mmCIF file of C-alpha atoms in Angstrom:
data_model
loop_
_atom_site.group_PDB
_atom_site.id
_atom_site.type_symbol
_atom_site.label_atom_id
_atom_site.label_comp_id
_atom_site.label_asym_id
_atom_site.label_seq_id
_atom_site.Cartn_x
_atom_site.Cartn_y
_atom_site.Cartn_z
ATOM 1 C CA LEU A 16 83.458 198.541 -69.519
ATOM 2 C CA ILE A 17 80.476 196.446 -69.040
ATOM 3 C CA LEU A 18 78.802 198.058 -72.187
ATOM 4 C CA ALA A 19 81.988 197.278 -74.133
ATOM 5 C CA ARG A 20 81.690 193.761 -73.147
ATOM 6 C CA ILE A 21 78.192 193.562 -74.296
ATOM 7 C CA GLY A 22 79.469 194.930 -77.650
ATOM 8 C CA ASP A 23 82.059 192.070 -77.609
ATOM 9 C CA THR A 24 79.258 189.580 -77.174
ATOM 10 C CA TYR A 25 77.337 190.959 -80.151
ATOM 11 C CA ARG A 26 80.556 190.913 -82.186
ATOM 12 C CA ASP A 27 81.286 187.343 -81.237
ATOM 13 C CA GLU A 28 77.821 186.277 -82.244
ATOM 14 C CA LYS A 29 78.313 188.036 -85.629
ATOM 15 C CA LYS A 30 75.732 190.700 -84.958
ATOM 16 C CA ILE A 31 77.959 193.217 -86.255
ATOM 17 C CA LYS A 32 75.412 196.203 -86.644
ATOM 18 C CA GLU A 33 74.488 195.853 -83.024
ATOM 19 C CA ALA A 34 78.233 195.639 -81.747
ATOM 20 C CA VAL A 35 79.014 198.767 -83.659
ATOM 21 C CA LYS A 36 76.179 200.729 -81.998
ATOM 22 C CA ILE A 37 77.099 199.590 -78.623
ATOM 23 C CA TYR A 38 80.862 200.717 -79.274
ATOM 24 C CA GLN A 39 79.935 203.892 -80.762
ATOM 25 C CA LEU A 40 77.616 204.598 -77.722
ATOM 26 C CA VAL A 41 80.329 203.966 -75.167
ATOM 27 C CA HIS A 42 82.926 206.085 -76.909
ATOM 28 C CA LYS A 43 80.385 208.977 -77.311
ATOM 29 C CA ARG A 44 79.275 208.947 -73.624
ATOM 30 C CA PHE A 45 82.518 208.055 -71.916
ATOM 31 C CA GLN A 46 85.245 209.864 -74.019
ATOM 32 C CA VAL A 47 88.914 209.429 -72.732
ATOM 33 C CA SER A 48 87.868 206.695 -70.497
ATOM 34 C CA LYS A 49 89.184 203.139 -70.659
ATOM 35 C CA GLY A 50 85.791 201.805 -71.906
ATOM 36 C CA SER A 51 85.850 204.408 -74.656
ATOM 37 C CA LEU A 52 89.393 203.570 -75.961
ATOM 38 C CA ILE A 53 88.531 199.841 -75.825
ATOM 39 C CA SER A 54 85.446 200.622 -77.839
ATOM 40 C CA LEU A 55 87.451 202.557 -80.467
ATOM 41 C CA ILE A 56 89.917 199.723 -80.718
ATOM 42 C CA ARG A 57 87.066 197.223 -81.232
ATOM 43 C CA LEU A 58 85.475 199.591 -84.021
ATOM 44 C CA ALA A 59 88.731 199.573 -85.869
ATOM 45 C CA GLU A 60 88.926 195.844 -85.552
ATOM 46 C CA VAL A 61 85.543 195.356 -86.867
ATOM 47 C CA LYS A 62 86.150 197.821 -89.608
ATOM 48 C CA GLU A 63 89.071 195.558 -90.660
ATOM 49 C CA LEU A 64 87.174 192.255 -90.538
ATOM 50 C CA TYR A 65 84.043 193.485 -91.963
ATOM 51 C CA SER A 66 84.743 196.493 -94.204
ATOM 52 C CA SER A 67 81.783 195.741 -96.432
ATOM 53 C CA LYS A 68 79.185 195.480 -93.660
ATOM 54 C CA THR A 69 80.399 198.568 -91.668
ATOM 55 C CA LYS A 70 81.037 200.906 -94.670
ATOM 56 C CA ASN A 71 77.916 203.167 -93.809
ATOM 57 C CA LEU A 72 78.114 202.244 -90.130
ATOM 58 C CA ILE A 73 81.787 203.325 -89.464
ATOM 59 C CA LYS A 74 82.840 206.519 -91.218
ATOM 60 C CA MET A 75 86.450 206.524 -90.228
ATOM 61 C CA SER A 76 89.100 204.004 -91.655
ATOM 62 C CA SER A 77 90.760 201.553 -89.097
ATOM 63 C CA LYS A 78 93.974 203.439 -89.625
ATOM 64 C CA GLU A 79 92.256 206.828 -88.613
ATOM 65 C CA ILE A 80 90.634 205.257 -85.639
ATOM 66 C CA TYR A 81 93.943 203.910 -84.349
ATOM 67 C CA GLU A 82 95.608 207.318 -84.879
ATOM 68 C CA LYS A 83 92.805 208.973 -82.875
ATOM 69 C CA ILE A 84 93.396 206.484 -80.021
ATOM 70 C CA ILE A 85 97.048 207.445 -79.980
ATOM 71 C CA ASP A 86 96.116 211.147 -80.049
ATOM 72 C CA ASN A 87 93.657 210.637 -77.193
ATOM 73 C CA SER A 88 95.725 208.370 -74.812
ATOM 74 C CA MET A 89 99.331 209.649 -75.305
ATOM 75 C CA ASP A 90 98.801 212.652 -72.808
ATOM 76 C CA ASN A 91 97.139 210.411 -70.160
ATOM 77 C CA GLU A 92 99.671 208.262 -68.579
ATOM 78 C CA THR A 93 97.055 205.562 -67.255
ATOM 79 C CA ASN A 94 95.954 204.959 -70.975
ATOM 80 C CA HIS A 95 99.491 204.667 -72.443
ATOM 81 C CA SER A 96 98.867 201.040 -72.923
ATOM 82 C CA PHE A 97 96.019 201.787 -75.418
ATOM 83 C CA SER A 98 98.130 203.868 -77.710
ATOM 84 C CA HIS A 99 100.911 201.151 -77.607
ATOM 85 C CA ILE A 100 98.109 198.645 -78.804
ATOM 86 C CA ALA A 101 97.041 200.985 -81.439
ATOM 87 C CA MET A 102 100.648 201.422 -82.789
ATOM 88 C CA LEU A 103 100.935 197.712 -83.013
ATOM 89 C CA LYS A 104 97.538 197.539 -85.019
ATOM 90 C CA LEU A 105 99.005 200.375 -87.170
ATOM 91 C CA ALA A 106 102.207 198.283 -87.727
ATOM 92 C CA GLY A 107 99.738 195.292 -88.864
ATOM 93 C CA LEU A 108 97.859 197.461 -91.215
ATOM 94 C CA SER A 109 101.098 198.460 -92.896
ATOM 95 C CA ILE A 110 102.144 194.809 -93.411
ATOM 96 C CA ASP A 111 98.743 194.183 -95.015
ATOM 97 C CA LYS A 112 99.320 196.951 -97.689
ATOM 98 C CA GLU A 113 102.971 195.925 -98.103
ATOM 99 C CA ALA A 114 104.344 199.114 -96.531
ATOM 100 C CA TYR A 115 106.926 197.294 -94.659
ATOM 101 C CA GLU A 116 109.276 200.247 -94.074
ATOM 102 C CA GLU A 117 106.239 201.899 -92.383
ATOM 103 C CA SER A 118 105.549 199.070 -90.190
ATOM 104 C CA LEU A 119 109.186 198.699 -89.246
ATOM 105 C CA GLY A 120 109.264 202.417 -88.302
ATOM 106 C CA THR A 121 106.369 202.229 -86.002
ATOM 107 C CA LEU A 122 107.787 198.987 -84.439
ATOM 108 C CA LYS A 123 110.984 200.710 -83.889
ATOM 109 C CA GLU A 124 109.279 203.640 -82.301
ATOM 110 C CA LEU A 125 107.549 201.275 -79.898
ATOM 111 C CA SER A 126 110.723 199.618 -78.823
ATOM 112 C CA GLU A 127 111.645 203.030 -77.201
ATOM 113 C CA LEU A 128 108.521 202.944 -74.962
ATOM 114 C CA ARG A 129 107.815 201.047 -71.867
ATOM 115 C CA LEU A 130 105.655 198.230 -72.984
ATOM 116 C CA SER A 131 104.036 195.559 -70.899
ATOM 117 C CA ARG A 132 105.376 191.984 -71.001
ATOM 118 C CA GLU A 133 102.459 190.938 -73.304
ATOM 119 C CA LEU A 134 102.892 193.963 -75.666
ATOM 120 C CA LYS A 135 106.669 193.157 -75.980
ATOM 121 C CA LYS A 136 105.698 189.645 -77.114
ATOM 122 C CA LYS A 137 103.218 190.974 -79.618
ATOM 123 C CA ARG A 138 105.667 193.630 -80.786
ATOM 124 C CA LYS A 139 108.284 190.711 -81.458
ATOM 125 C CA TYR A 140 105.631 188.793 -83.194
ATOM 126 C CA VAL A 141 104.682 191.653 -85.549
ATOM 127 C CA LEU A 142 108.314 192.568 -86.045
ATOM 128 C CA LYS A 143 109.115 188.985 -87.105
ATOM 129 C CA ASN A 144 106.245 189.057 -89.668
ATOM 130 C CA THR A 145 107.341 192.464 -90.837
ATOM 131 C CA LEU A 146 110.918 191.342 -91.621
ATOM 132 C CA GLU A 147 109.978 187.979 -93.121
ATOM 133 C CA GLN A 148 107.581 189.794 -95.485
ATOM 134 C CA MET A 149 110.194 192.282 -96.397
ATOM 135 C CA ILE A 150 112.737 189.449 -97.110
ATOM 136 C CA LYS A 151 110.419 187.353 -98.927
ATOM 137 C CA LYS A 152 109.307 190.113 -101.164
ATOM 138 C CA GLU A 153 112.969 190.811 -102.106
ATOM 139 C CA MET A 154 113.856 187.106 -102.524
ATOM 140 C CA SER A 155 111.026 186.449 -104.989
ATOM 141 C CA ARG A 156 112.372 189.209 -107.208
ATOM 142 C CA GLY A 157 116.188 188.442 -106.687
ATOM 143 C CA GLY A 158 116.707 191.577 -104.644
ATOM 144 C CA TYR A 159 119.700 190.030 -102.763
ATOM 145 C CA ASN A 160 121.554 193.318 -102.481
ATOM 146 C CA ARG A 161 118.592 194.832 -100.924
ATOM 147 C CA ILE A 162 118.136 191.851 -98.332
ATOM 148 C CA ILE A 163 121.726 192.271 -97.189
ATOM 149 C CA GLU A 164 121.221 196.172 -96.956
ATOM 150 C CA ILE A 165 118.048 195.562 -94.930
ATOM 151 C CA TYR A 166 119.947 193.073 -92.487
ATOM 152 C CA GLU A 167 123.060 195.544 -92.163
ATOM 153 C CA GLN A 168 120.709 198.460 -91.404
ATOM 154 C CA GLU A 169 118.418 196.466 -88.914
ATOM 155 C CA LYS A 170 120.774 193.969 -87.269
ATOM 156 C CA GLU A 171 119.478 195.065 -83.852
ATOM 157 C CA GLN A 172 115.783 194.237 -84.861
ATOM 158 C CA PHE A 173 117.014 190.888 -86.302
ATOM 159 C CA LEU A 174 118.566 190.197 -83.043
ATOM 160 C CA VAL A 175 115.380 190.893 -81.286
ATOM 161 C CA VAL A 176 113.358 188.361 -83.385
ATOM 162 C CA ASP A 177 116.070 185.770 -83.249
ATOM 163 C CA SER A 178 114.702 183.577 -86.062
ATOM 164 C CA PRO A 179 117.160 181.121 -87.646
ATOM 165 C CA GLU A 180 114.745 180.799 -90.768
ATOM 166 C CA LEU A 181 115.000 184.620 -91.281
ATOM 167 C CA LEU A 182 118.738 184.666 -90.922
ATOM 168 C CA LEU A 183 118.857 181.550 -93.429
ATOM 169 C CA SER A 184 117.339 183.940 -96.126
ATOM 170 C CA VAL A 185 120.135 186.472 -95.528
ATOM 171 C CA ALA A 186 122.692 183.680 -95.731
ATOM 172 C CA LYS A 187 121.090 182.682 -99.060
ATOM 173 C CA ALA A 188 121.379 186.134 -100.294
ATOM 174 C CA TYR A 189 124.970 186.289 -99.211
ATOM 175 C CA LYS A 190 125.713 183.063 -101.234
ATOM 176 C CA ASN A 191 123.830 184.259 -104.353
ATOM 177 C CA LEU A 192 126.022 187.361 -104.423
ATOM 178 C CA ASN A 193 129.128 185.113 -104.182
ATOM 179 C CA PHE A 194 129.975 186.448 -100.509
ATOM 180 C CA GLU A 195 130.753 182.924 -99.498
ATOM 181 C CA LYS A 196 132.633 183.982 -96.401
ATOM 182 C CA MET A 197 129.662 185.677 -94.920
ATOM 183 C CA ALA A 198 127.302 183.171 -96.067
ATOM 184 C CA ILE A 199 129.164 180.343 -94.205
ATOM 185 C CA GLN A 200 129.703 182.411 -91.116
ATOM 186 C CA MET A 201 125.906 182.989 -90.812
ATOM 187 C CA PHE A 202 124.996 179.577 -91.858
ATOM 188 C CA ARG A 203 127.467 177.964 -89.256
ATOM 189 C CA ASN A 204 125.623 180.181 -86.615
ATOM 190 C CA ILE A 205 122.030 179.119 -87.380
ATOM 191 C CA GLU A 206 122.737 175.713 -88.850
ATOM 192 C CA PRO A 207 122.423 173.735 -85.368
ATOM 193 C CA SER A 208 119.009 175.401 -84.849
ATOM 194 C CA LEU A 209 117.719 174.271 -88.126
ATOM 195 C CA GLN A 210 115.802 171.015 -88.851
ATOM 196 C CA ASP A 211 117.946 168.949 -91.269
ATOM 197 C CA LYS A 212 114.988 169.072 -93.959
ATOM 198 C CA ASN A 213 115.235 172.901 -93.973
ATOM 199 C CA LYS A 214 119.012 173.135 -94.634
ATOM 200 C CA PRO A 215 119.604 174.246 -98.299
ATOM 201 C CA PRO A 216 121.928 172.006 -100.174
ATOM 202 C CA GLY A 217 123.816 175.025 -101.696
ATOM 203 C CA LEU A 218 124.752 176.364 -98.082
ATOM 204 C CA LEU A 219 125.403 172.817 -96.774
ATOM 205 C CA LEU A 220 128.129 172.512 -99.687
ATOM 206 C CA LEU A 221 129.776 175.841 -98.780
ATOM 207 C CA LEU A 222 129.811 174.678 -95.128
ATOM 208 C CA SER A 223 131.158 171.207 -96.063
ATOM 209 C CA LYS A 224 134.095 172.695 -97.881
ATOM 210 C CA SER A 225 134.874 175.165 -95.064
ATOM 211 C CA LEU A 226 134.781 172.014 -92.633
ATOM 212 C CA PHE A 227 137.022 170.053 -95.043
ATOM 213 C CA LYS A 228 139.561 173.001 -94.911
ATOM 214 C CA ASP A 229 139.623 173.119 -91.083
ATOM 215 C CA ASN A 230 140.089 169.185 -91.256
ATOM 216 C CA LYS A 231 136.734 168.568 -89.523
ATOM 217 C CA PHE A 232 136.303 165.379 -91.695
ATOM 218 C CA LYS A 233 133.464 163.876 -89.761
ATOM 219 C CA THR A 234 131.329 167.049 -89.365
ATOM 220 C CA ALA A 235 131.789 167.744 -93.139
ATOM 221 C CA ILE A 236 130.736 164.191 -94.196
ATOM 222 C CA ALA A 237 127.733 164.427 -92.003
ATOM 223 C CA ALA A 238 126.710 167.821 -93.731
ATOM 224 C CA LEU A 239 127.154 166.313 -97.026
ATOM 225 C CA ASN A 240 124.925 163.256 -96.031
ATOM 226 C CA VAL A 241 122.154 165.805 -95.200
ATOM 227 C CA LEU A 242 122.774 167.589 -98.446
ATOM 228 C CA LEU A 243 122.356 164.538 -100.469
ATOM 229 C CA GLU A 244 119.019 163.628 -98.663
ATOM 230 C CA ASN A 245 117.750 167.280 -99.354
ATOM 231 C CA ASP A 246 119.008 167.845 -102.876
ATOM 232 C CA LEU A 247 115.910 166.517 -104.877
ATOM 233 C CA THR A 248 116.950 168.060 -108.129
ATOM 234 C CA GLY A 249 120.440 166.604 -108.056
ATOM 235 C CA LYS A 250 121.952 170.043 -108.712
ATOM 236 C CA TYR A 251 124.402 169.817 -105.893
ATOM 237 C CA SER A 252 124.723 165.930 -105.536
ATOM 238 C CA GLY A 253 127.612 165.524 -108.067
ATOM 239 C CA LEU A 254 129.765 168.096 -106.224
ATOM 240 C CA ALA A 255 128.762 166.630 -102.881
ATOM 241 C CA PHE A 256 130.030 163.178 -103.817
ATOM 242 C CA GLN A 257 133.232 164.629 -105.330
ATOM 243 C CA LEU A 258 133.958 166.484 -102.116
ATOM 244 C CA LYS A 259 133.219 163.271 -100.173
ATOM 245 C CA GLY A 260 135.767 161.662 -102.259
ATOM 246 C CA GLU A 261 138.268 164.234 -101.676
ATOM 247 C CA ILE A 262 137.643 163.934 -97.925
ATOM 248 C CA TYR A 263 138.100 160.203 -97.926
ATOM 249 C CA LEU A 264 141.193 160.719 -100.066
ATOM 250 C CA ALA A 265 142.788 163.064 -97.566
ATOM 251 C CA GLN A 266 142.169 160.429 -94.953
ATOM 252 C CA LYS A 267 143.807 157.660 -97.144
ATOM 253 C CA LYS A 268 140.543 155.832 -97.482
ATOM 254 C CA ASN A 269 140.853 155.041 -100.986
ATOM 255 C CA ILE A 270 138.107 152.391 -101.521
ATOM 256 C CA GLN A 271 135.554 154.952 -100.073
ATOM 257 C CA ALA A 272 137.152 157.710 -102.292
ATOM 258 C CA ILE A 273 136.797 155.814 -105.495
ATOM 259 C CA LYS A 274 133.307 154.750 -104.810
ATOM 260 C CA MET A 275 132.377 158.577 -104.289
ATOM 261 C CA PHE A 276 134.144 159.748 -107.218
ATOM 262 C CA TYR A 277 132.335 157.305 -109.541
ATOM 263 C CA PHE A 278 129.131 158.307 -108.001
ATOM 264 C CA ALA A 279 130.062 161.992 -108.795
ATOM 265 C CA LEU A 280 130.674 160.993 -112.244
ATOM 266 C CA GLU A 281 127.039 160.218 -112.869
ATOM 267 C CA TYR A 282 125.915 163.841 -112.500
ATOM 268 C CA GLN A 283 126.456 166.974 -114.462
ATOM 269 C CA ILE A 284 129.697 168.516 -113.030
ATOM 270 C CA PRO A 285 131.399 171.652 -114.519
ATOM 271 C CA GLU A 286 134.148 170.623 -116.800
ATOM 272 C CA CYS A 287 136.973 172.137 -114.713
ATOM 273 C CA ARG A 288 135.849 170.501 -111.691
ATOM 274 C CA ARG A 289 135.466 167.290 -113.593
ATOM 275 C CA VAL A 290 139.048 167.428 -114.664
ATOM 276 C CA LYS A 291 140.153 167.625 -110.977
ATOM 277 C CA LEU A 292 137.781 164.739 -110.177
ATOM 278 C CA LEU A 293 139.082 162.536 -113.104
ATOM 279 C CA ILE A 294 142.796 163.285 -112.169
ATOM 280 C CA ASN A 295 142.002 162.438 -108.324
ATOM 281 C CA LEU A 296 140.349 159.221 -109.397
ATOM 282 C CA ALA A 297 143.123 158.160 -112.013
ATOM 283 C CA GLY A 298 145.631 158.654 -109.199
ATOM 284 C CA ILE A 299 143.976 156.418 -106.719
ATOM 285 C CA LEU A 300 143.104 153.770 -109.427
ATOM 286 C CA SER A 301 146.752 153.784 -110.718
ATOM 287 C CA ARG A 302 148.167 153.341 -106.896
ATOM 288 C CA SER A 303 145.600 150.635 -106.488
ATOM 289 C CA GLY A 304 146.768 148.663 -109.708
ATOM 290 C CA SER A 305 143.523 149.283 -111.699
ATOM 291 C CA MET A 306 145.898 150.588 -114.634
ATOM 292 C CA GLN A 307 143.249 150.448 -117.544
ATOM 293 C CA LYS A 308 140.656 152.439 -115.447
ATOM 294 C CA ALA A 309 143.322 154.846 -114.446
ATOM 295 C CA LEU A 310 144.338 155.351 -118.028
ATOM 296 C CA ALA A 311 140.700 155.917 -119.128
ATOM 297 C CA ALA A 312 140.148 158.543 -116.345
ATOM 298 C CA VAL A 313 143.363 160.627 -116.976
ATOM 299 C CA ARG A 314 142.663 160.488 -120.911
ATOM 300 C CA GLU A 315 139.195 161.755 -120.340
ATOM 301 C CA ALA A 316 140.723 164.472 -117.983
ATOM 302 C CA ASP A 317 143.268 165.397 -120.695
ATOM 303 C CA SER A 318 140.381 165.903 -123.360
ATOM 304 C CA LEU A 319 138.477 168.239 -121.020
ATOM 305 C CA LYS A 320 141.541 170.281 -120.049
ATOM 306 C CA LYS A 321 141.754 171.733 -123.517
ATOM 307 C CA THR A 322 138.354 173.518 -122.998
ATOM 308 C CA CYS A 323 138.863 174.473 -119.453
ATOM 309 C CA ASN A 324 140.579 177.874 -118.824
ATOM 310 C CA THR A 325 140.754 177.691 -115.199
ATOM 311 C CA VAL A 326 142.837 174.337 -114.758
ATOM 312 C CA ASN A 327 146.201 175.246 -113.133
ATOM 313 C CA SER A 328 149.815 173.861 -113.567
ATOM 314 C CA TYR A 329 149.129 171.336 -110.590
ATOM 315 C CA ALA A 330 146.602 169.363 -112.717
ATOM 316 C CA TYR A 331 149.024 168.925 -115.604
ATOM 317 C CA GLU A 332 151.798 167.920 -113.131
ATOM 318 C CA GLU A 333 149.554 165.268 -111.479
ATOM 319 C CA ALA A 334 148.419 164.069 -114.919
ATOM 320 C CA GLY A 335 152.109 163.931 -115.940
ATOM 321 C CA ASP A 336 152.826 161.746 -112.792
ATOM 322 C CA ILE A 337 149.966 159.321 -113.455
ATOM 323 C CA TYR A 338 151.012 158.871 -117.228
ATOM 324 C CA LEU A 339 154.528 158.010 -115.913
ATOM 325 C CA ASP A 340 153.217 155.436 -113.523
ATOM 326 C CA LEU A 341 151.176 153.975 -116.259
ATOM 327 C CA GLY A 342 154.091 153.784 -118.739
ATOM 328 C CA TYR A 343 153.179 156.377 -121.094
ATOM 329 C CA PRO A 344 156.299 158.797 -121.210
ATOM 330 C CA LYS A 345 155.350 160.818 -124.272
ATOM 331 C CA GLU A 346 151.905 161.754 -122.816
ATOM 332 C CA ALA A 347 153.779 162.493 -119.449
ATOM 333 C CA ALA A 348 156.287 164.763 -121.096
ATOM 334 C CA ALA A 349 153.340 166.826 -122.936
ATOM 335 C CA ASN A 350 151.733 167.330 -119.452
ATOM 336 C CA PHE A 351 155.112 168.370 -117.756
ATOM 337 C CA LYS A 352 155.801 170.751 -120.699
ATOM 338 C CA LYS A 353 152.494 172.415 -120.443
ATOM 339 C CA ALA A 354 152.696 172.674 -116.479
ATOM 340 C CA VAL A 355 156.329 174.476 -116.958
ATOM 341 C CA ALA A 356 154.746 176.818 -119.467
ATOM 342 C CA MET A 357 151.835 177.646 -117.124
ATOM 343 C CA THR A 358 154.213 178.172 -114.143
ATOM 344 C CA LYS A 359 156.619 180.541 -116.234
ATOM 345 C CA ARG A 360 153.505 182.683 -117.537
ATOM 346 C CA SER A 361 152.323 182.809 -113.944
ATOM 347 C CA ALA A 362 155.828 184.041 -112.733
ATOM 348 C CA ASP A 363 155.904 186.486 -115.729
ATOM 349 C CA LYS A 364 152.759 188.322 -114.584
ATOM 350 C CA THR A 365 154.042 188.707 -111.111
#
């Protein structure tokens, strides 16, 4: 052990050649001893860090050295910890060469062994790194199905790591594949553990919709406010303002609702959603006595409805009611007629 420590001193002083000679001497003279196994670990570590300098000094690769340590210590109960260390090192080498499945397999094998408290912490760290790199690689190439497959297969390992950031990537994968229910469920579980700046706008929008449906208006508004702070590109801001308007409308806070709907109109919103926004806005304006503004909004909605295939009969009924309130019976009749026709077609299909 003393000689091995002398080797460590040389290594720390960057005297690699001298350190290697000491480690090799200890291993050769005191085989299967603790000093020998420590020296083997040091040789493998030095080989990793100084591969070019040690090319002719250390003939074996780091992987071969770690495998040798495992072979030499597995049968000796007092030296088991050295095999555990070597297995952790092998997992780390697998990460470096992007052999993540190999790393995961080694780490799962380690989980079945009796590890010291310190090695359990190190295993958790390497496991977290392995899963993060696996998910990061798949996310970069749009492998959302693979991300979900990894999560479903390795749930137990995800629980061990207990990383909200890692689960956030899985939630994003669910969202990108339109598994909104799963995305919301996962995001709800981890959202309190995340800093506001790390909460993705897309998932915040899904969460806010879910909270709105549950009549949790205050919490939904708070989530939307975080979304608007984080949405630097403005991709989700229009929909966020629209949803805020709908929440205020449900609470009969008409002034706030009108303000939010006008904010939303400043953004690019899909036509069919814009139709709903304009009809909601026209209805509030009409009830508030702003007849000209209401008329402009409902007419814009009318022009968009023609190119939107997902507008339902309810939108035409609402538009008809607004036209009636504004004193335009002809336009109201046209919308009611369309609503009746859509309802009939829907009934015929069932």
